[in-house]
């Protein structure tokens, strides 16, 4: 069964600290892996998209890694800001199109001043 | 630039009442359109997607239906709402690339 599992479920850190969110998947076939940021009550916004051949991708203070052999990904946030408080969702695509996306439940990140 | 609109933003409806949620996209032609539902603490669930006018694919059998009367308009409907239909409904679009863009969402509470 295709699944995406994220850990931790929730995380609280102080402003300015770094953190790493984890994603494990069992999706086959594999096309690409994405990380989204979702503010409360809003639609998700794409942070990074990685295909099989990419193992690192950065978007500002966000850096995603992908290990296709172990089927693991991580999202590292550097020098966290209050605006980083949100849910971070890992999504794996089983096809080239967007109609076979397997969504994780997300990690809820809270940044405290 | 492209923009996606959804309305209403919030909706409270009694069980058994009808539903109509609308989504429109501006600034692009022939987009692929999607309806998702997000339950609390759960991942997004794809409900319907459309690759063109009148072309609807259903991913989950339920009492919801979707229509695409115009190129950039996608409507989610129900004749009789159930309590289990409560959730956060998201419309999204793309143009055959990995990048998918989401609307602001509609929070539906069925009472």
mmCIF file of N, CA, C and O in Angstrom, chain A residues 16-108:
data_model
loop_
_atom_site.group_PDB
_atom_site.id
_atom_site.type_symbol
_atom_site.label_atom_id
_atom_site.label_comp_id
_atom_site.label_asym_id
_atom_site.label_seq_id
_atom_site.Cartn_x
_atom_site.Cartn_y
_atom_site.Cartn_z
ATOM 1 N N UNK A 16 14.813 31.333 15.800
ATOM 2 C CA UNK A 16 16.248 31.382 15.553
ATOM 3 C C UNK A 16 16.920 30.018 15.536
ATOM 4 O O UNK A 16 18.031 29.875 15.011
ATOM 5 N N UNK A 17 16.251 29.009 16.096
ATOM 6 C CA UNK A 17 16.814 27.660 16.099
ATOM 7 C C UNK A 17 16.554 26.957 14.782
ATOM 8 O O UNK A 17 15.676 27.330 14.010
ATOM 9 N N UNK A 18 17.319 25.888 14.538
ATOM 10 C CA UNK A 18 17.136 25.049 13.356
ATOM 11 C C UNK A 18 16.283 23.839 13.720
ATOM 12 O O UNK A 18 16.192 23.459 14.898
ATOM 13 N N UNK A 19 15.685 23.224 12.713
ATOM 14 C CA UNK A 19 14.947 21.985 12.962
ATOM 15 C C UNK A 19 14.938 21.140 11.692
ATOM 16 O O UNK A 19 15.160 21.643 10.590
ATOM 17 N N UNK A 20 14.685 19.843 11.891
ATOM 18 C CA UNK A 20 14.620 18.910 10.767
ATOM 19 C C UNK A 20 13.373 18.057 10.891
ATOM 20 O O UNK A 20 13.109 17.478 11.954
ATOM 21 N N UNK A 21 12.612 17.997 9.810
ATOM 22 C CA UNK A 21 11.395 17.206 9.752
ATOM 23 C C UNK A 21 11.643 15.987 8.868
ATOM 24 O O UNK A 21 12.356 16.076 7.869
ATOM 25 N N UNK A 22 11.039 14.862 9.236
ATOM 26 C CA UNK A 22 11.313 13.616 8.541
ATOM 27 C C UNK A 22 10.106 13.109 7.752
ATOM 28 O O UNK A 22 8.955 13.336 8.132
ATOM 29 N N UNK A 23 10.419 12.387 6.686
ATOM 30 C CA UNK A 23 9.378 11.800 5.836
ATOM 31 C C UNK A 23 9.871 10.437 5.350
ATOM 32 O O UNK A 23 10.950 10.348 4.753
ATOM 33 N N UNK A 24 9.099 9.397 5.610
ATOM 34 C CA UNK A 24 9.394 8.066 5.088
ATOM 35 C C UNK A 24 8.250 7.659 4.169
ATOM 36 O O UNK A 24 7.085 7.890 4.490
ATOM 37 N N UNK A 25 8.579 7.041 3.058
ATOM 38 C CA UNK A 25 7.524 6.687 2.118
ATOM 39 C C UNK A 25 7.698 5.269 1.588
ATOM 40 O O UNK A 25 8.787 4.727 1.523
ATOM 41 N N UNK A 26 6.564 4.694 1.249
ATOM 42 C CA UNK A 26 6.538 3.411 0.551
ATOM 43 C C UNK A 26 5.598 3.609 -0.627
ATOM 44 O O UNK A 26 4.408 3.286 -0.551
ATOM 45 N N UNK A 27 6.121 4.215 -1.679
ATOM 46 C CA UNK A 27 5.337 4.526 -2.871
ATOM 47 C C UNK A 27 6.050 3.956 -4.077
ATOM 48 O O UNK A 27 7.232 4.187 -4.272
ATOM 49 N N UNK A 28 5.311 3.231 -4.888
ATOM 50 C CA UNK A 28 5.885 2.650 -6.089
ATOM 51 C C UNK A 28 4.847 2.654 -7.209
ATOM 52 O O UNK A 28 3.684 2.299 -6.970
ATOM 53 N N UNK A 29 5.216 3.063 -8.397
ATOM 54 C CA UNK A 29 6.517 3.614 -8.754
ATOM 55 C C UNK A 29 6.720 5.007 -8.177
ATOM 56 O O UNK A 29 5.773 5.605 -7.682
ATOM 57 N N UNK A 30 7.947 5.503 -8.232
ATOM 58 C CA UNK A 30 8.260 6.820 -7.675
ATOM 59 C C UNK A 30 8.557 7.784 -8.819
ATOM 60 O O UNK A 30 9.329 7.474 -9.724
ATOM 61 N N UNK A 31 7.924 8.948 -8.767
ATOM 62 C CA UNK A 31 8.194 9.982 -9.759
ATOM 63 C C UNK A 31 8.924 11.171 -9.132
ATOM 64 O O UNK A 31 9.959 11.595 -9.626
ATOM 65 N N UNK A 32 8.355 11.719 -8.071
ATOM 66 C CA UNK A 32 8.977 12.860 -7.421
ATOM 67 C C UNK A 32 8.447 13.011 -6.004
ATOM 68 O O UNK A 32 7.439 12.414 -5.645
ATOM 69 N N UNK A 33 9.179 13.812 -5.211
ATOM 70 C CA UNK A 33 8.778 14.066 -3.834
ATOM 71 C C UNK A 33 8.745 15.563 -3.630
ATOM 72 O O UNK A 33 9.652 16.280 -4.053
ATOM 73 N N UNK A 34 7.672 16.033 -2.989
ATOM 74 C CA UNK A 34 7.511 17.460 -2.735
ATOM 75 C C UNK A 34 7.348 17.737 -1.253
ATOM 76 O O UNK A 34 6.837 16.891 -0.530
ATOM 77 N N UNK A 35 7.721 18.933 -0.863
ATOM 78 C CA UNK A 35 7.416 19.455 0.460
ATOM 79 C C UNK A 35 6.558 20.707 0.269
ATOM 80 O O UNK A 35 6.881 21.571 -0.542
ATOM 81 N N UNK A 36 5.466 20.751 1.045
ATOM 82 C CA UNK A 36 4.575 21.899 1.028
ATOM 83 C C UNK A 36 4.532 22.528 2.412
ATOM 84 O O UNK A 36 4.652 21.832 3.427
ATOM 85 N N UNK A 37 4.276 23.833 2.439
ATOM 86 C CA UNK A 37 4.002 24.551 3.686
ATOM 87 C C UNK A 37 2.533 24.959 3.657
ATOM 88 O O UNK A 37 2.052 25.502 2.654
ATOM 89 N N UNK A 38 1.820 24.653 4.753
ATOM 90 C CA UNK A 38 0.417 25.031 4.819
ATOM 91 C C UNK A 38 0.153 25.835 6.086
ATOM 92 O O UNK A 38 0.214 25.297 7.194
ATOM 93 N N UNK A 39 -0.145 27.104 5.910
ATOM 94 C CA UNK A 39 -0.562 27.935 7.036
ATOM 95 C C UNK A 39 -1.976 27.530 7.442
ATOM 96 O O UNK A 39 -2.764 27.056 6.611
ATOM 97 N N UNK A 40 -2.313 27.741 8.697
ATOM 98 C CA UNK A 40 -3.630 27.347 9.219
ATOM 99 C C UNK A 40 -4.740 28.010 8.408
ATOM 100 O O UNK A 40 -4.731 29.217 8.198
ATOM 101 N N UNK A 41 -5.665 27.199 7.922
ATOM 102 C CA UNK A 41 -6.811 27.725 7.188
ATOM 103 C C UNK A 41 -6.503 28.192 5.780
ATOM 104 O O UNK A 41 -7.320 28.874 5.162
ATOM 105 N N UNK A 42 -5.345 27.822 5.242
ATOM 106 C CA UNK A 42 -4.964 28.224 3.890
ATOM 107 C C UNK A 42 -4.603 27.004 3.050
ATOM 108 O O UNK A 42 -4.423 25.901 3.564
ATOM 109 N N UNK A 43 -4.462 27.198 1.758
ATOM 110 C CA UNK A 43 -4.036 26.121 0.894
ATOM 111 C C UNK A 43 -2.530 25.902 0.981
ATOM 112 O O UNK A 43 -1.783 26.814 1.324
ATOM 113 N N UNK A 44 -2.045 24.686 0.672
ATOM 114 C CA UNK A 44 -0.603 24.422 0.717
ATOM 115 C C UNK A 44 0.152 25.206 -0.352
ATOM 116 O O UNK A 44 -0.387 25.486 -1.426
ATOM 117 N N UNK A 45 1.399 25.525 -0.042
ATOM 118 C CA UNK A 45 2.273 26.221 -0.973
ATOM 119 C C UNK A 45 3.533 25.383 -1.144
ATOM 120 O O UNK A 45 4.127 24.931 -0.163
ATOM 121 N N UNK A 46 3.933 25.174 -2.385
ATOM 122 C CA UNK A 46 5.087 24.324 -2.672
ATOM 123 C C UNK A 46 6.387 24.955 -2.193
ATOM 124 O O UNK A 46 6.638 26.143 -2.398
ATOM 125 N N UNK A 47 7.238 24.144 -1.540
ATOM 126 C CA UNK A 47 8.570 24.589 -1.124
ATOM 127 C C UNK A 47 9.640 24.010 -2.044
ATOM 128 O O UNK A 47 10.495 24.731 -2.545
ATOM 129 N N UNK A 48 9.625 22.692 -2.233
ATOM 130 C CA UNK A 48 10.602 22.042 -3.096
ATOM 131 C C UNK A 48 9.960 20.845 -3.793
ATOM 132 O O UNK A 48 9.007 20.267 -3.288
ATOM 133 N N UNK A 49 10.499 20.509 -4.952
ATOM 134 C CA UNK A 49 10.111 19.304 -5.693
ATOM 135 C C UNK A 49 11.393 18.615 -6.127
ATOM 136 O O UNK A 49 12.272 19.252 -6.726
ATOM 137 N N UNK A 50 11.535 17.323 -5.803
ATOM 138 C CA UNK A 50 12.752 16.577 -6.156
ATOM 139 C C UNK A 50 12.396 15.321 -6.929
ATOM 140 O O UNK A 50 11.485 14.582 -6.538
ATOM 141 N N UNK A 51 13.094 15.095 -8.006
ATOM 142 C CA UNK A 51 12.930 13.860 -8.749
ATOM 143 C C UNK A 51 13.924 12.822 -8.240
ATOM 144 O O UNK A 51 14.752 13.105 -7.367
ATOM 145 N N UNK A 52 13.882 11.642 -8.840
ATOM 146 C CA UNK A 52 14.691 10.510 -8.379
ATOM 147 C C UNK A 52 16.175 10.838 -8.345
ATOM 148 O O UNK A 52 16.905 10.403 -7.462
ATOM 149 N N UNK A 53 16.635 11.627 -9.291
ATOM 150 C CA UNK A 53 18.080 11.875 -9.435
ATOM 151 C C UNK A 53 18.596 13.011 -8.551
ATOM 152 O O UNK A 53 19.797 13.238 -8.479
ATOM 153 N N UNK A 54 17.683 13.732 -7.888
ATOM 154 C CA UNK A 54 18.106 14.855 -7.056
ATOM 155 C C UNK A 54 18.130 14.418 -5.603
ATOM 156 O O UNK A 54 17.166 13.826 -5.118
ATOM 157 N N UNK A 55 19.203 14.732 -4.874
ATOM 158 C CA UNK A 55 19.212 14.361 -3.467
ATOM 159 C C UNK A 55 19.231 15.553 -2.520
ATOM 160 O O UNK A 55 19.124 15.382 -1.303
ATOM 161 N N UNK A 56 19.348 16.760 -3.063
ATOM 162 C CA UNK A 56 19.258 17.951 -2.225
ATOM 163 C C UNK A 56 18.664 19.087 -3.046
ATOM 164 O O UNK A 56 18.999 19.246 -4.212
ATOM 165 N N UNK A 57 17.797 19.856 -2.401
ATOM 166 C CA UNK A 57 17.253 21.042 -3.062
ATOM 167 C C UNK A 57 16.949 22.085 -1.996
ATOM 168 O O UNK A 57 16.379 21.762 -0.954
ATOM 169 N N UNK A 58 17.323 23.316 -2.293
ATOM 170 C CA UNK A 58 17.132 24.398 -1.320
ATOM 171 C C UNK A 58 16.183 25.455 -1.847
ATOM 172 O O UNK A 58 16.084 25.684 -3.052
ATOM 173 N N UNK A 59 15.487 26.090 -0.925
ATOM 174 C CA UNK A 59 14.605 27.212 -1.226
ATOM 175 C C UNK A 59 14.738 28.179 -0.054
ATOM 176 O O UNK A 59 14.037 28.071 0.944
ATOM 177 N N UNK A 60 15.682 29.096 -0.160
ATOM 178 C CA UNK A 60 15.937 30.031 0.940
ATOM 179 C C UNK A 60 16.454 29.288 2.161
ATOM 180 O O UNK A 60 17.453 28.566 2.090
ATOM 181 N N UNK A 61 15.740 29.425 3.284
ATOM 182 C CA UNK A 61 16.175 28.761 4.521
ATOM 183 C C UNK A 61 15.679 27.308 4.610
ATOM 184 O O UNK A 61 15.906 26.642 5.615
ATOM 185 N N UNK A 62 15.016 26.848 3.583
ATOM 186 C CA UNK A 62 14.511 25.471 3.566
ATOM 187 C C UNK A 62 15.421 24.613 2.679
ATOM 188 O O UNK A 62 15.694 24.986 1.545
ATOM 189 N N UNK A 63 15.871 23.463 3.210
ATOM 190 C CA UNK A 63 16.675 22.524 2.436
ATOM 191 C C UNK A 63 16.076 21.137 2.571
ATOM 192 O O UNK A 63 15.930 20.628 3.691
ATOM 193 N N UNK A 64 15.717 20.554 1.447
ATOM 194 C CA UNK A 64 15.158 19.210 1.445
ATOM 195 C C UNK A 64 16.202 18.234 0.944
ATOM 196 O O UNK A 64 17.005 18.549 0.064
ATOM 197 N N UNK A 65 16.205 17.031 1.524
ATOM 198 C CA UNK A 65 17.086 15.965 1.062
ATOM 199 C C UNK A 65 16.239 14.751 0.702
ATOM 200 O O UNK A 65 15.141 14.556 1.232
ATOM 201 N N UNK A 66 16.748 13.966 -0.198
ATOM 202 C CA UNK A 66 16.050 12.752 -0.625
ATOM 203 C C UNK A 66 17.044 11.604 -0.735
ATOM 204 O O UNK A 66 18.076 11.739 -1.396
ATOM 205 N N UNK A 67 16.733 10.494 -0.074
ATOM 206 C CA UNK A 67 17.503 9.251 -0.226
ATOM 207 C C UNK A 67 16.536 8.229 -0.826
ATOM 208 O O UNK A 67 15.729 7.629 -0.119
ATOM 209 N N UNK A 68 16.638 8.051 -2.144
ATOM 210 C CA UNK A 68 15.704 7.166 -2.838
ATOM 211 C C UNK A 68 15.947 5.698 -2.497
ATOM 212 O O UNK A 68 15.045 4.868 -2.643
ATOM 213 N N UNK A 69 17.151 5.368 -2.039
ATOM 214 C CA UNK A 69 17.441 3.980 -1.678
ATOM 215 C C UNK A 69 16.715 3.574 -0.409
ATOM 216 O O UNK A 69 16.124 2.491 -0.324
ATOM 217 N N UNK A 70 16.767 4.450 0.592
ATOM 218 C CA UNK A 70 16.091 4.153 1.859
ATOM 219 C C UNK A 70 14.672 4.706 1.897
ATOM 220 O O UNK A 70 13.942 4.485 2.859
ATOM 221 N N UNK A 71 14.280 5.434 0.858
ATOM 222 C CA UNK A 71 12.938 6.016 0.748
ATOM 223 C C UNK A 71 12.662 6.956 1.926
ATOM 224 O O UNK A 71 11.634 6.854 2.620
ATOM 225 N N UNK A 72 13.621 7.851 2.137
ATOM 226 C CA UNK A 72 13.488 8.833 3.199
ATOM 227 C C UNK A 72 13.788 10.218 2.659
ATOM 228 O O UNK A 72 14.624 10.393 1.765
ATOM 229 N N UNK A 73 13.118 11.203 3.236
ATOM 230 C CA UNK A 73 13.377 12.594 2.916
ATOM 231 C C UNK A 73 13.343 13.395 4.203
ATOM 232 O O UNK A 73 12.717 12.988 5.193
ATOM 233 N N UNK A 74 14.043 14.513 4.192
ATOM 234 C CA UNK A 74 14.002 15.399 5.341
ATOM 235 C C UNK A 74 13.883 16.838 4.848
ATOM 236 O O UNK A 74 14.289 17.161 3.720
ATOM 237 N N UNK A 75 13.318 17.669 5.688
ATOM 238 C CA UNK A 75 13.237 19.110 5.420
ATOM 239 C C UNK A 75 13.905 19.824 6.586
ATOM 240 O O UNK A 75 13.480 19.691 7.732
ATOM 241 N N UNK A 76 14.987 20.545 6.277
ATOM 242 C CA UNK A 76 15.723 21.268 7.300
ATOM 243 C C UNK A 76 15.404 22.749 7.194
ATOM 244 O O UNK A 76 15.479 23.329 6.102
ATOM 245 N N UNK A 77 15.038 23.340 8.315
ATOM 246 C CA UNK A 77 14.748 24.772 8.361
ATOM 247 C C UNK A 77 15.827 25.445 9.197
ATOM 248 O O UNK A 77 16.068 25.054 10.352
ATOM 249 N N UNK A 78 16.466 26.418 8.596
ATOM 250 C CA UNK A 78 17.574 27.114 9.254
ATOM 251 C C UNK A 78 17.109 28.461 9.810
ATOM 252 O O UNK A 78 16.320 29.154 9.176
ATOM 253 N N UNK A 79 17.612 28.792 10.988
ATOM 254 C CA UNK A 79 17.334 30.101 11.605
ATOM 255 C C UNK A 79 15.834 30.410 11.557
ATOM 256 O O UNK A 79 15.401 31.364 10.909
ATOM 257 N N UNK A 80 15.054 29.607 12.242
ATOM 258 C CA UNK A 80 13.596 29.693 12.146
ATOM 259 C C UNK A 80 13.075 31.085 12.509
ATOM 260 O O UNK A 80 13.650 31.808 13.338
ATOM 261 N N UNK A 81 11.960 31.422 11.861
ATOM 262 C CA UNK A 81 11.283 32.692 12.111
ATOM 263 C C UNK A 81 9.842 32.400 12.544
ATOM 264 O O UNK A 81 9.310 31.319 12.270
ATOM 265 N N UNK A 82 9.220 33.371 13.172
ATOM 266 C CA UNK A 82 7.836 33.179 13.639
ATOM 267 C C UNK A 82 6.917 32.799 12.476
ATOM 268 O O UNK A 82 5.978 32.022 12.643
ATOM 269 N N UNK A 83 7.213 33.341 11.300
ATOM 270 C CA UNK A 83 6.378 33.059 10.133
ATOM 271 C C UNK A 83 6.521 31.626 9.619
ATOM 272 O O UNK A 83 5.774 31.200 8.732
ATOM 273 N N UNK A 84 7.490 30.890 10.159
ATOM 274 C CA UNK A 84 7.636 29.484 9.772
ATOM 275 C C UNK A 84 6.622 28.594 10.471
ATOM 276 O O UNK A 84 6.489 27.413 10.137
ATOM 277 N N UNK A 85 5.901 29.129 11.447
ATOM 278 C CA UNK A 85 4.859 28.350 12.127
ATOM 279 C C UNK A 85 3.801 27.944 11.114
ATOM 280 O O UNK A 85 3.145 28.792 10.501
ATOM 281 N N UNK A 86 3.644 26.629 10.922
ATOM 282 C CA UNK A 86 2.747 26.108 9.888
ATOM 283 C C UNK A 86 2.818 24.583 9.942
ATOM 284 O O UNK A 86 3.568 24.015 10.726
ATOM 285 N N UNK A 87 2.031 23.954 9.090
ATOM 286 C CA UNK A 87 2.171 22.511 8.892
ATOM 287 C C UNK A 87 3.025 22.287 7.656
ATOM 288 O O UNK A 87 2.870 22.992 6.652
ATOM 289 N N UNK A 88 3.919 21.300 7.725
ATOM 290 C CA UNK A 88 4.791 20.976 6.603
ATOM 291 C C UNK A 88 4.435 19.570 6.135
ATOM 292 O O UNK A 88 4.456 18.620 6.922
ATOM 293 N N UNK A 89 4.102 19.495 4.872
ATOM 294 C CA UNK A 89 3.541 18.258 4.339
ATOM 295 C C UNK A 89 4.471 17.668 3.289
ATOM 296 O O UNK A 89 4.926 18.381 2.374
ATOM 297 N N UNK A 90 4.741 16.387 3.426
ATOM 298 C CA UNK A 90 5.540 15.630 2.460
ATOM 299 C C UNK A 90 4.576 14.910 1.519
ATOM 300 O O UNK A 90 3.590 14.306 1.966
ATOM 301 N N UNK A 91 4.841 14.998 0.242
ATOM 302 C CA UNK A 91 3.954 14.414 -0.768
ATOM 303 C C UNK A 91 4.801 13.645 -1.775
ATOM 304 O O UNK A 91 5.800 14.168 -2.269
ATOM 305 N N UNK A 92 4.407 12.433 -2.082
ATOM 306 C CA UNK A 92 5.144 11.634 -3.061
ATOM 307 C C UNK A 92 4.230 11.348 -4.241
ATOM 308 O O UNK A 92 3.062 10.987 -4.065
ATOM 309 N N UNK A 93 4.766 11.517 -5.434
ATOM 310 C CA UNK A 93 3.989 11.266 -6.639
ATOM 311 C C UNK A 93 4.378 9.933 -7.240
ATOM 312 O O UNK A 93 5.557 9.626 -7.395
ATOM 313 N N UNK A 94 3.333 9.163 -7.610
ATOM 314 C CA UNK A 94 3.578 7.856 -8.223
ATOM 315 C C UNK A 94 3.523 7.950 -9.745
ATOM 316 O O UNK A 94 3.590 6.938 -10.429
ATOM 317 N N UNK A 95 3.384 9.175 -10.261
ATOM 318 C CA UNK A 95 3.303 9.320 -11.708
ATOM 319 C C UNK A 95 3.776 10.707 -12.100
ATOM 320 O O UNK A 95 4.008 11.563 -11.249
ATOM 321 N N UNK A 96 3.873 10.937 -13.389
ATOM 322 C CA UNK A 96 4.296 12.236 -13.896
ATOM 323 C C UNK A 96 3.235 13.296 -13.606
ATOM 324 O O UNK A 96 3.551 14.437 -13.359
ATOM 325 N N UNK A 97 1.959 12.900 -13.607
ATOM 326 C CA UNK A 97 0.881 13.845 -13.367
ATOM 327 C C UNK A 97 0.612 14.037 -11.894
ATOM 328 O O UNK A 97 1.207 13.387 -11.035
ATOM 329 N N UNK A 98 -0.303 14.954 -11.594
ATOM 330 C CA UNK A 98 -0.613 15.274 -10.210
ATOM 331 C C UNK A 98 -1.863 14.573 -9.711
ATOM 332 O O UNK A 98 -2.455 14.985 -8.711
ATOM 333 N N UNK A 99 -2.296 13.514 -10.376
ATOM 334 C CA UNK A 99 -3.494 12.818 -9.929
ATOM 335 C C UNK A 99 -3.177 11.545 -9.153
ATOM 336 O O UNK A 99 -4.066 10.799 -8.785
ATOM 337 N N UNK A 100 -1.883 11.290 -8.912
ATOM 338 C CA UNK A 100 -1.488 10.138 -8.091
ATOM 339 C C UNK A 100 -0.513 10.593 -7.019
ATOM 340 O O UNK A 100 0.593 10.067 -6.903
ATOM 341 N N UNK A 101 -0.943 11.583 -6.251
ATOM 342 C CA UNK A 101 -0.126 12.105 -5.165
ATOM 343 C C UNK A 101 -0.516 11.414 -3.869
ATOM 344 O O UNK A 101 -1.696 11.287 -3.554
ATOM 345 N N UNK A 102 0.487 10.987 -3.114
ATOM 346 C CA UNK A 102 0.258 10.389 -1.804
ATOM 347 C C UNK A 102 0.692 11.426 -0.772
ATOM 348 O O UNK A 102 1.878 11.768 -0.705
ATOM 349 N N UNK A 103 -0.268 11.905 0.003
ATOM 350 C CA UNK A 103 -0.021 12.999 0.938
ATOM 351 C C UNK A 103 0.249 12.478 2.345
ATOM 352 O O UNK A 103 -0.475 11.618 2.864
ATOM 353 N N UNK A 104 1.278 13.009 2.981
ATOM 354 C CA UNK A 104 1.474 12.761 4.392
ATOM 355 C C UNK A 104 0.518 13.600 5.214
ATOM 356 O O UNK A 104 -0.115 14.520 4.698
ATOM 357 N N UNK A 105 0.407 13.279 6.503
ATOM 358 C CA UNK A 105 -0.502 14.012 7.390
ATOM 359 C C UNK A 105 0.094 15.326 7.866
ATOM 360 O O UNK A 105 -0.614 16.182 8.399
ATOM 361 N N UNK A 106 1.403 15.499 7.660
ATOM 362 C CA UNK A 106 2.036 16.763 8.011
ATOM 363 C C UNK A 106 2.665 16.779 9.390
ATOM 364 O O UNK A 106 2.312 15.990 10.268
ATOM 365 N N UNK A 107 3.619 17.695 9.560
ATOM 366 C CA UNK A 107 4.209 18.005 10.867
ATOM 367 C C UNK A 107 3.812 19.430 11.199
ATOM 368 O O UNK A 107 4.070 20.347 10.411
ATOM 369 N N UNK A 108 3.189 19.609 12.361
ATOM 370 C CA UNK A 108 2.798 20.950 12.781
ATOM 371 C C UNK A 108 3.952 21.579 13.544
ATOM 372 O O UNK A 108 4.351 21.090 14.606
#
